[in-house]
């Protein structure tokens, strides 16, 4: 087999493997543990039984003011069983946002065995650990949609299914 043929097969295999690792609504989210920049690290398994809004930050350098609405949303629904976590990826000398809810530190070298294609994103994970909804794209642009989906999701409980 020639070099070019092997290269093409390797690329195809890599793309297929990456596609199979992507999370989509309806999938169980595998357990992970990440350290926090503000307090104790978090483990997904320990959040089972609660609803979780996992907010993946994109290019965020001390972007606390842009995230306050998400923090307030998570805090306002905490009594109803919602937990909110930010996931921040350090780059160079950039600083994490200063928030009251956990800011988890993600390092690509600590690969978790699953990925999704775009960041930033909001992942809504139900009490059983299943990804119910994934909202990708700019957090500022998507806040209103996120707030509406979270409110509907929390009020409908476990039976919530994302609209097709």
GROMACS .gro file of C-alpha atoms in nm, residues 25 29 41 59 72 109 114 133 137 143:
model
   10
   25UNK     CA    1  -2.852   1.551   2.266
   29UNK     CA    2  -2.228   1.227   2.922
   41UNK     CA    3  -1.283   2.078   4.150
   59UNK     CA    4  -1.196   3.288   2.389
   72UNK     CA    5  -2.751   3.465   3.792
  109UNK     CA    6  -0.408   1.730   2.720
  114UNK     CA    7  -1.563   1.294   2.428
  133UNK     CA    8  -2.979   2.013   2.502
  137UNK     CA    9  -2.220   2.964   1.944
  143UNK     CA   10  -2.834   3.399   2.625
   0.00000   0.00000   0.00000
